mmCIF file of C-alpha atoms in Angstrom:
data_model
loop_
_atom_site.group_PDB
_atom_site.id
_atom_site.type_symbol
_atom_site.label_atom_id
_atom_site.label_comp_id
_atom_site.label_asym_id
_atom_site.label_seq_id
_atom_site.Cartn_x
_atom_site.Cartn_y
_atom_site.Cartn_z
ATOM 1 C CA UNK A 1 0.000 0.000 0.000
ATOM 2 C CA UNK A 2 2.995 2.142 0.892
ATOM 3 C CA UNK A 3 4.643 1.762 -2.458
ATOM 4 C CA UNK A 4 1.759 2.183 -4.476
ATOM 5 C CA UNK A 5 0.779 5.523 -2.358
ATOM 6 C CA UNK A 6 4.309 6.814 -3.197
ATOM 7 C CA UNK A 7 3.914 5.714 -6.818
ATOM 8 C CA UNK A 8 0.687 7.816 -7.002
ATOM 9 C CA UNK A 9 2.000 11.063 -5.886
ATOM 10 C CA UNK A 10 5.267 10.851 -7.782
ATOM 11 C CA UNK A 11 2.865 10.869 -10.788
ATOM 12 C CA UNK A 12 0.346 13.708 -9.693
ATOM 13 C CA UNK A 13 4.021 15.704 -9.315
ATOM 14 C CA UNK A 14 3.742 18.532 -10.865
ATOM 15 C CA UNK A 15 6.297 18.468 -13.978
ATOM 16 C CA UNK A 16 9.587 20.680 -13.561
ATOM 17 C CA UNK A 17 9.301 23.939 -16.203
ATOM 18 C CA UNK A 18 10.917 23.644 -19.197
ATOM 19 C CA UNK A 19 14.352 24.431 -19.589
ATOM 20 C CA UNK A 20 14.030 27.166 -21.679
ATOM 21 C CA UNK A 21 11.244 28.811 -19.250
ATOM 22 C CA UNK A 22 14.324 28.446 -16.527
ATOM 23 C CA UNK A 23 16.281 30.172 -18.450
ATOM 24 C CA UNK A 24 13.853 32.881 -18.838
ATOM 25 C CA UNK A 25 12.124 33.116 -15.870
ATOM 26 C CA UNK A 26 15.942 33.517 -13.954
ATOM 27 C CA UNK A 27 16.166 36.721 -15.472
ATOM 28 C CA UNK A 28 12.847 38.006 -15.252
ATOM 29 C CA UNK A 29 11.984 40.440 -12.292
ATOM 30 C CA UNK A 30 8.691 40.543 -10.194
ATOM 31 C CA UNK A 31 6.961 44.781 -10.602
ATOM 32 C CA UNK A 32 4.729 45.369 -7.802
ATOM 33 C CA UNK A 33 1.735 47.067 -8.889
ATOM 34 C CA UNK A 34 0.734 50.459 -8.260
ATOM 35 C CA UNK A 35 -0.642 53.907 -9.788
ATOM 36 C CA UNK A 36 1.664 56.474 -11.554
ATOM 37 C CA UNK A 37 1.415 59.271 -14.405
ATOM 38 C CA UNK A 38 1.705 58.377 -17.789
ATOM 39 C CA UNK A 39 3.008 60.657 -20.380
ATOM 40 C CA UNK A 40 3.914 64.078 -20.476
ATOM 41 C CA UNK A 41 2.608 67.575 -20.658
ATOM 42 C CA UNK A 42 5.991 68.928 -21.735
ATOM 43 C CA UNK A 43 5.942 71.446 -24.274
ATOM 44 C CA UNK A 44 8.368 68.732 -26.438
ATOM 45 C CA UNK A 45 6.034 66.127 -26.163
ATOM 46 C CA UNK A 46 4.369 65.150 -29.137
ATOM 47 C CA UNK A 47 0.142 65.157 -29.484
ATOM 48 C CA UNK A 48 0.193 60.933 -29.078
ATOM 49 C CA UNK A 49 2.474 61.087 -25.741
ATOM 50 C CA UNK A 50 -0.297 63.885 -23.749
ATOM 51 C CA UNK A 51 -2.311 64.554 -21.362
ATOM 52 C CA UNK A 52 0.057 63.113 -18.498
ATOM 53 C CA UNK A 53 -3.028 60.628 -17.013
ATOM 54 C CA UNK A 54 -3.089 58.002 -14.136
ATOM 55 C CA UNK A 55 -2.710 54.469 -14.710
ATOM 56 C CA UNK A 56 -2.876 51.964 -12.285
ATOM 57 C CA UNK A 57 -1.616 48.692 -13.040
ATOM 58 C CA UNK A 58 -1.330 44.930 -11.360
ATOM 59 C CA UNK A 59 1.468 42.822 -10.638
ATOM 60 C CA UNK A 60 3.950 41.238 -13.540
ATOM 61 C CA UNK A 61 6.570 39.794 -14.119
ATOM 62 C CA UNK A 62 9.069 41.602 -16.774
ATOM 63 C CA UNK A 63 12.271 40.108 -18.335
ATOM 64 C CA UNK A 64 15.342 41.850 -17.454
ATOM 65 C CA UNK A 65 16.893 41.727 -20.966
ATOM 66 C CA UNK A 66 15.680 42.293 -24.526
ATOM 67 C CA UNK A 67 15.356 38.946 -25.929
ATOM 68 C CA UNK A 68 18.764 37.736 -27.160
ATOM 69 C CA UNK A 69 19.171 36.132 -30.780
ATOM 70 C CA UNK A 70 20.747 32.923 -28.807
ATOM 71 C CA UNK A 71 16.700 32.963 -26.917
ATOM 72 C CA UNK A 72 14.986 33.824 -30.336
ATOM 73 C CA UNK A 73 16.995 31.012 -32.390
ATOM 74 C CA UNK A 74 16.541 28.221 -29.953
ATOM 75 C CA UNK A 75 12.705 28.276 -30.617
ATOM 76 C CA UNK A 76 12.675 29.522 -33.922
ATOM 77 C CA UNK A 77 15.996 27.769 -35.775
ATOM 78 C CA UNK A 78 17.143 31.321 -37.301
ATOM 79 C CA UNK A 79 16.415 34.955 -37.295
ATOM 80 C CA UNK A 80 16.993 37.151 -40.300
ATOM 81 C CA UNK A 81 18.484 39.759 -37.710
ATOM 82 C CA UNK A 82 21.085 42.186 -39.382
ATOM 83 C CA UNK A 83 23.220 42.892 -36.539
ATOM 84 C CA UNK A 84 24.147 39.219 -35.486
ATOM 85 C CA UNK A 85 25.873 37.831 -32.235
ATOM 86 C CA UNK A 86 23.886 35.611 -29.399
ATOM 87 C CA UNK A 87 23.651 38.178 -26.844
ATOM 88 C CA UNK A 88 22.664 41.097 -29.226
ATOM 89 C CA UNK A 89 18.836 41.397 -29.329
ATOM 90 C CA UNK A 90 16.954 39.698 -32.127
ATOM 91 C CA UNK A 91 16.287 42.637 -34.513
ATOM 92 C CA UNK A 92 14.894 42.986 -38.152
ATOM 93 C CA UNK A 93 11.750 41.555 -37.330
ATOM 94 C CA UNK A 94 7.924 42.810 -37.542
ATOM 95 C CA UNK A 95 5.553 42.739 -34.789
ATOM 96 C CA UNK A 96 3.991 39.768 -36.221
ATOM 97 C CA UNK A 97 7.111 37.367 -36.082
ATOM 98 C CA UNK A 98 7.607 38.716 -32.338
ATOM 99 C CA UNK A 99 4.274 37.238 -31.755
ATOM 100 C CA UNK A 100 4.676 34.186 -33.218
ATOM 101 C CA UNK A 101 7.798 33.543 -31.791
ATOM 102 C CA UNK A 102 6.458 34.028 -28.434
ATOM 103 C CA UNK A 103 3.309 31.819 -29.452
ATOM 104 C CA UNK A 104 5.968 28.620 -30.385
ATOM 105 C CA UNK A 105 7.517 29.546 -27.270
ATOM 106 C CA UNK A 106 4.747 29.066 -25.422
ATOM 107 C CA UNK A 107 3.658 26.090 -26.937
ATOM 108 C CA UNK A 108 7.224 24.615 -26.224
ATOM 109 C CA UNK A 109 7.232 25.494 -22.727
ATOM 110 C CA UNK A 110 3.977 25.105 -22.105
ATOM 111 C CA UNK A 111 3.930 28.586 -20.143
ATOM 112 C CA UNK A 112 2.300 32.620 -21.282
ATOM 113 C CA UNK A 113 4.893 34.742 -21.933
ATOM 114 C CA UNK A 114 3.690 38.008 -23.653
ATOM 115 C CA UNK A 115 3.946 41.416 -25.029
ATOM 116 C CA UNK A 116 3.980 44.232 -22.574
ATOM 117 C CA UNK A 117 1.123 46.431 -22.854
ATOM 118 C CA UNK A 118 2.043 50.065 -23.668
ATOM 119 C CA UNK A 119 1.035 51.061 -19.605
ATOM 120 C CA UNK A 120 3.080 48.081 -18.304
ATOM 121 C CA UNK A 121 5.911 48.881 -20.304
ATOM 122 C CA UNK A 122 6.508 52.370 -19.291
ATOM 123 C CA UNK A 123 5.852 51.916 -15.432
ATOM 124 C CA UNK A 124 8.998 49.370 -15.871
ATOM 125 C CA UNK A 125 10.690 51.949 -17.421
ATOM 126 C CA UNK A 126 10.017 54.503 -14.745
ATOM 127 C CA UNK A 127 11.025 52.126 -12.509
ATOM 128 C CA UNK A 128 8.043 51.250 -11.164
ATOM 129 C CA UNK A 129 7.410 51.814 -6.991
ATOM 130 C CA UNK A 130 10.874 52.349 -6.914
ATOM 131 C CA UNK A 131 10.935 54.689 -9.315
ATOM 132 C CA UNK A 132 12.966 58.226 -8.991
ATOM 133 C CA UNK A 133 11.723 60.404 -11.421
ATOM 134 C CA UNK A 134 14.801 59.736 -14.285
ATOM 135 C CA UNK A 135 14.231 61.277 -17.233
ATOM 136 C CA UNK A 136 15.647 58.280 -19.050
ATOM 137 C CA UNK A 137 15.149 54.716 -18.086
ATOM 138 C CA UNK A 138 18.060 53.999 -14.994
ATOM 139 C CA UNK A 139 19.331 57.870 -15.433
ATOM 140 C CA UNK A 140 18.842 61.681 -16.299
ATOM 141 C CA UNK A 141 22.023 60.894 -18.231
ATOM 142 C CA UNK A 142 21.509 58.957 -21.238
ATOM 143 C CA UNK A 143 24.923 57.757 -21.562
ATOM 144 C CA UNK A 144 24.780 55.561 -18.554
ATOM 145 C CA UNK A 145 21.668 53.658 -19.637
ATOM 146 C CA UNK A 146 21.671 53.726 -23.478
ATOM 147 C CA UNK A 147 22.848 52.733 -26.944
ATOM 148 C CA UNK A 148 21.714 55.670 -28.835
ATOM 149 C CA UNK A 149 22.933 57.648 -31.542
ATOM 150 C CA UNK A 150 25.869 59.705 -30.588
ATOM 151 C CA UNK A 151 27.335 56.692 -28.710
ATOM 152 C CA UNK A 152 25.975 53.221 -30.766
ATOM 153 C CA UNK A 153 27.657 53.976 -34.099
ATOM 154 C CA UNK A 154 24.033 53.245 -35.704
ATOM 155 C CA UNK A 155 24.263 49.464 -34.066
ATOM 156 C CA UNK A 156 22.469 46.807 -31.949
ATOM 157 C CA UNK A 157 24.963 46.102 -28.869
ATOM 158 C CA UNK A 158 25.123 43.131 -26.490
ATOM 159 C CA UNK A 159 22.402 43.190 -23.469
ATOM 160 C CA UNK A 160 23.262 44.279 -20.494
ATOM 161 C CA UNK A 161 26.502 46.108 -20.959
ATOM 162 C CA UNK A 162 25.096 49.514 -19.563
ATOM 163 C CA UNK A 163 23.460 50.145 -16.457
ATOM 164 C CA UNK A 164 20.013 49.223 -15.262
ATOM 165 C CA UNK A 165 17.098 50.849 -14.269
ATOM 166 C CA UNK A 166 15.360 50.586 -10.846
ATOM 167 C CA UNK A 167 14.259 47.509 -11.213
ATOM 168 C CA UNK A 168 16.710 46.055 -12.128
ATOM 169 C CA UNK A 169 16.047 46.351 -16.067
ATOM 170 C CA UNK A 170 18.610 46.819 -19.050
ATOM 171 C CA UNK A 171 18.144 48.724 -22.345
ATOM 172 C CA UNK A 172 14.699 50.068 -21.687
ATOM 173 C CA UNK A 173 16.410 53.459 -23.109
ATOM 174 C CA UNK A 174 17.909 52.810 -26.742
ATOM 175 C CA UNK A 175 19.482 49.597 -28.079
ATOM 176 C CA UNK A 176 16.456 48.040 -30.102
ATOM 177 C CA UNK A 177 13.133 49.726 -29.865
ATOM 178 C CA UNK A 178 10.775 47.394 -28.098
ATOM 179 C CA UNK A 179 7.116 46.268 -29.723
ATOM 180 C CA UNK A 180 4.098 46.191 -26.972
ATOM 181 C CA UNK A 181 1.062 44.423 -27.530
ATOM 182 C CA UNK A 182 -0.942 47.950 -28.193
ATOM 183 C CA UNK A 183 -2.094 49.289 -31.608
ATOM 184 C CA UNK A 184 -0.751 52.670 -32.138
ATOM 185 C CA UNK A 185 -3.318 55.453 -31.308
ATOM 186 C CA UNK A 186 -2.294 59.108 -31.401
ATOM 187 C CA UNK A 187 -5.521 60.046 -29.196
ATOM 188 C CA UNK A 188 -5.530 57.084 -27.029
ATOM 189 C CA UNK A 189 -4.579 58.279 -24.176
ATOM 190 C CA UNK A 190 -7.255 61.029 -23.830
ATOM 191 C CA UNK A 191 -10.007 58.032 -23.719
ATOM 192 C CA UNK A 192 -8.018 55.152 -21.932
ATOM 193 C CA UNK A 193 -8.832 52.912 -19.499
ATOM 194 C CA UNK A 194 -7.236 54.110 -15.573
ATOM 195 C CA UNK A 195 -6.909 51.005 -14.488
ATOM 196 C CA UNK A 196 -5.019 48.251 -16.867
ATOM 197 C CA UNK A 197 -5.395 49.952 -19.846
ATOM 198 C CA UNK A 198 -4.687 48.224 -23.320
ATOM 199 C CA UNK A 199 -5.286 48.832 -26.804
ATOM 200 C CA UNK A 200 -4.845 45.521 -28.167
ATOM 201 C CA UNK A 201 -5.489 44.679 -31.480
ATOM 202 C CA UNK A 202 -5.754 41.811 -34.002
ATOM 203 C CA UNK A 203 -5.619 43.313 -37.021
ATOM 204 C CA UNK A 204 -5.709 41.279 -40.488
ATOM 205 C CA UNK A 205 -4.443 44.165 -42.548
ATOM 206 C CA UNK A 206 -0.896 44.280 -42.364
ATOM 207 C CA UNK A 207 -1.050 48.057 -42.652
ATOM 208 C CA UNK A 208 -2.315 48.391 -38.830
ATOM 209 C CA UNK A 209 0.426 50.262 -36.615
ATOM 210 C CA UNK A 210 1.551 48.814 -33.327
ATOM 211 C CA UNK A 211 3.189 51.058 -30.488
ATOM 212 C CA UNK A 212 7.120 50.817 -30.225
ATOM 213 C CA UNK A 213 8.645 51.784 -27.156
ATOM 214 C CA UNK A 214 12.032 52.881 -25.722
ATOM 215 C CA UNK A 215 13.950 54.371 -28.792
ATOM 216 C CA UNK A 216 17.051 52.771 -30.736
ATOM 217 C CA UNK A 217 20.484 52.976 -30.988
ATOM 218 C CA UNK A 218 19.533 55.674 -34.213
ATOM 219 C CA UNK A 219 17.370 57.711 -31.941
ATOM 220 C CA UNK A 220 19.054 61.012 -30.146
ATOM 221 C CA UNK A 221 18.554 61.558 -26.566
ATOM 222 C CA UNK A 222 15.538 64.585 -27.041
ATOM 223 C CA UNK A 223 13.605 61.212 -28.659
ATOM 224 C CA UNK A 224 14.706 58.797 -26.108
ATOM 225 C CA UNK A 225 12.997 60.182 -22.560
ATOM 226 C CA UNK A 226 10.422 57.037 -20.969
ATOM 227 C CA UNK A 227 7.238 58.923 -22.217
ATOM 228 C CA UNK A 228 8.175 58.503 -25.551
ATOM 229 C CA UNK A 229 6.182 56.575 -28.213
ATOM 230 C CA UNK A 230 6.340 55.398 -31.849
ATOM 231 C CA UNK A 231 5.349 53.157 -34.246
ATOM 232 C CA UNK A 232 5.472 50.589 -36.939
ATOM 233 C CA UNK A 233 3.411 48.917 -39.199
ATOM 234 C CA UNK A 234 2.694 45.489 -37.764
ATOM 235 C CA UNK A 235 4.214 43.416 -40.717
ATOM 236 C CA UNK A 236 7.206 45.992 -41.442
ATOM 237 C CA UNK A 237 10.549 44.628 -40.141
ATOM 238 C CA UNK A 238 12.685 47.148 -38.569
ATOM 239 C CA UNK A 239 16.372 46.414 -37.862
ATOM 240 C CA UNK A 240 16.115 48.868 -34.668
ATOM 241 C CA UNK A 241 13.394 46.877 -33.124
ATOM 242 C CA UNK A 242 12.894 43.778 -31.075
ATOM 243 C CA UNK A 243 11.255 42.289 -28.213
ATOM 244 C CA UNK A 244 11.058 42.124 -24.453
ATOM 245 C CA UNK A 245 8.881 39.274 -22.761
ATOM 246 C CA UNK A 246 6.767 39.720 -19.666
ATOM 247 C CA UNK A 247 4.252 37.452 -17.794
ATOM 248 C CA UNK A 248 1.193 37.611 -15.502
ATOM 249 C CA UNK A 249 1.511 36.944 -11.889
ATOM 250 C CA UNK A 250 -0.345 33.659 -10.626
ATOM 251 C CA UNK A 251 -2.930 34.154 -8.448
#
């Protein structure tokens, strides 16, 4: 009876995550929730990035690093990314691929990694409750945080190799511009949601914009500040963007 007992709750164990997830989850960090001001009423800010406006958001997980080419090509085979090393962020992709990557990376690992929305993405970037009021993601001087145009030489660089944020996060300023899971609405803000707000889209037409965040190694610092948003077609592929994953918090 004893045996068989121990035989039945070795198999209702609950399966050890996949390698890969490991991998990922390691370097992912938990952001406590909370309310903060998104935007800017600055008199550089462009019409899509105003009214500043509350948001209050829930509890997620964030990865620390852009995904790498080494992550991308272990679930995908290949990337057609122009600026090539393991440790440089996939780049030269369209919103689509990102999504599809992460939806064969789910299915490998059996776990629900995802976009960030647009709000999610720059409460990270402000550093979230432990935020300090940095103009740039980590810094009010962008050469500490960034790969950006004075200092990239018009490249994608390693991860990592400048300093984080707050949280703990790298390259939320410059590198490779980072797709969210948002369509790209210029008025958005003056209608959204206070509490979790997303503007998610699932768009046939391939001529539907999606909301970029965080600038690019060929942005200049006056482009690069954390209220900052742009935009690309969602089939386009961009050799200044790429990805960053994030995940929900169990409850």
């Amino acid at each position: 009876m004893t045996m068989l007992l121990s035989s039945q709750l070795i198999g209702c164990a609950e399966a050890p995550p996949h390698p890969i997830a490991q991998a990922i989850d390691h370097n992912m960090v938990y952001v406590s929730g909370g309310s903060f001001l998104m935007g800017s009423d600055s008199n550089q800010a462009k019409k899509s990035e105003k009214p500043t406006h509350a948001v209050t958001l829930n509890d997620f997980y964030i990865a620390k690093f852009e995904v790498t080419q080494q992550l991308f090509e272990s679930i995908m085979g290949s990337s057609l990314s122009y600026f090539q090393s393991p440790n440089i962020p996939v780049n030269n992709l369209s919103w689509q691929q990102a999504n599809y990557f992460i939806k064969k990376l789910n299915q490998i690992t059996g776990e629900t990694y995802r976009l960030p929305t647009e709000a999610e993405w720059e409460y990270a970037a402000r550093g979230g409750q432990l935020s300090r009021g940095y103009i740039y993601s980590g810094s009010n001087n962008i050469e500490d945080v960034a790969w950006y145009s004075k200092n990239a030489k018009n490249k994608a660089h390693q991860v990592g190799m400048k300093q984080p944020n707050e949280l703990g996060l790298y390259d939320m300023t410059g590198n490779v511009g980072e797709f969210v899971s948002d369509a790209y609405d210029d008025n958005f803000y003056r209608y959204s949601p206070q509490t979790n707000p997303t503007n998610s889209r699932q768009e046939a037409s391939g001529l539907a914009h999606k909301s970029v965040r965080g600038s690019s190694f060929s942005y200049d610092a006056k482009e690069s500040q954390n209220y900052r948003r742009d935009f690309a077609s969602q089939s386009i592929i961009m050799s200044d963007i790429g990805l960053r994953l994030v995940k929900d918090v169990k409850k």
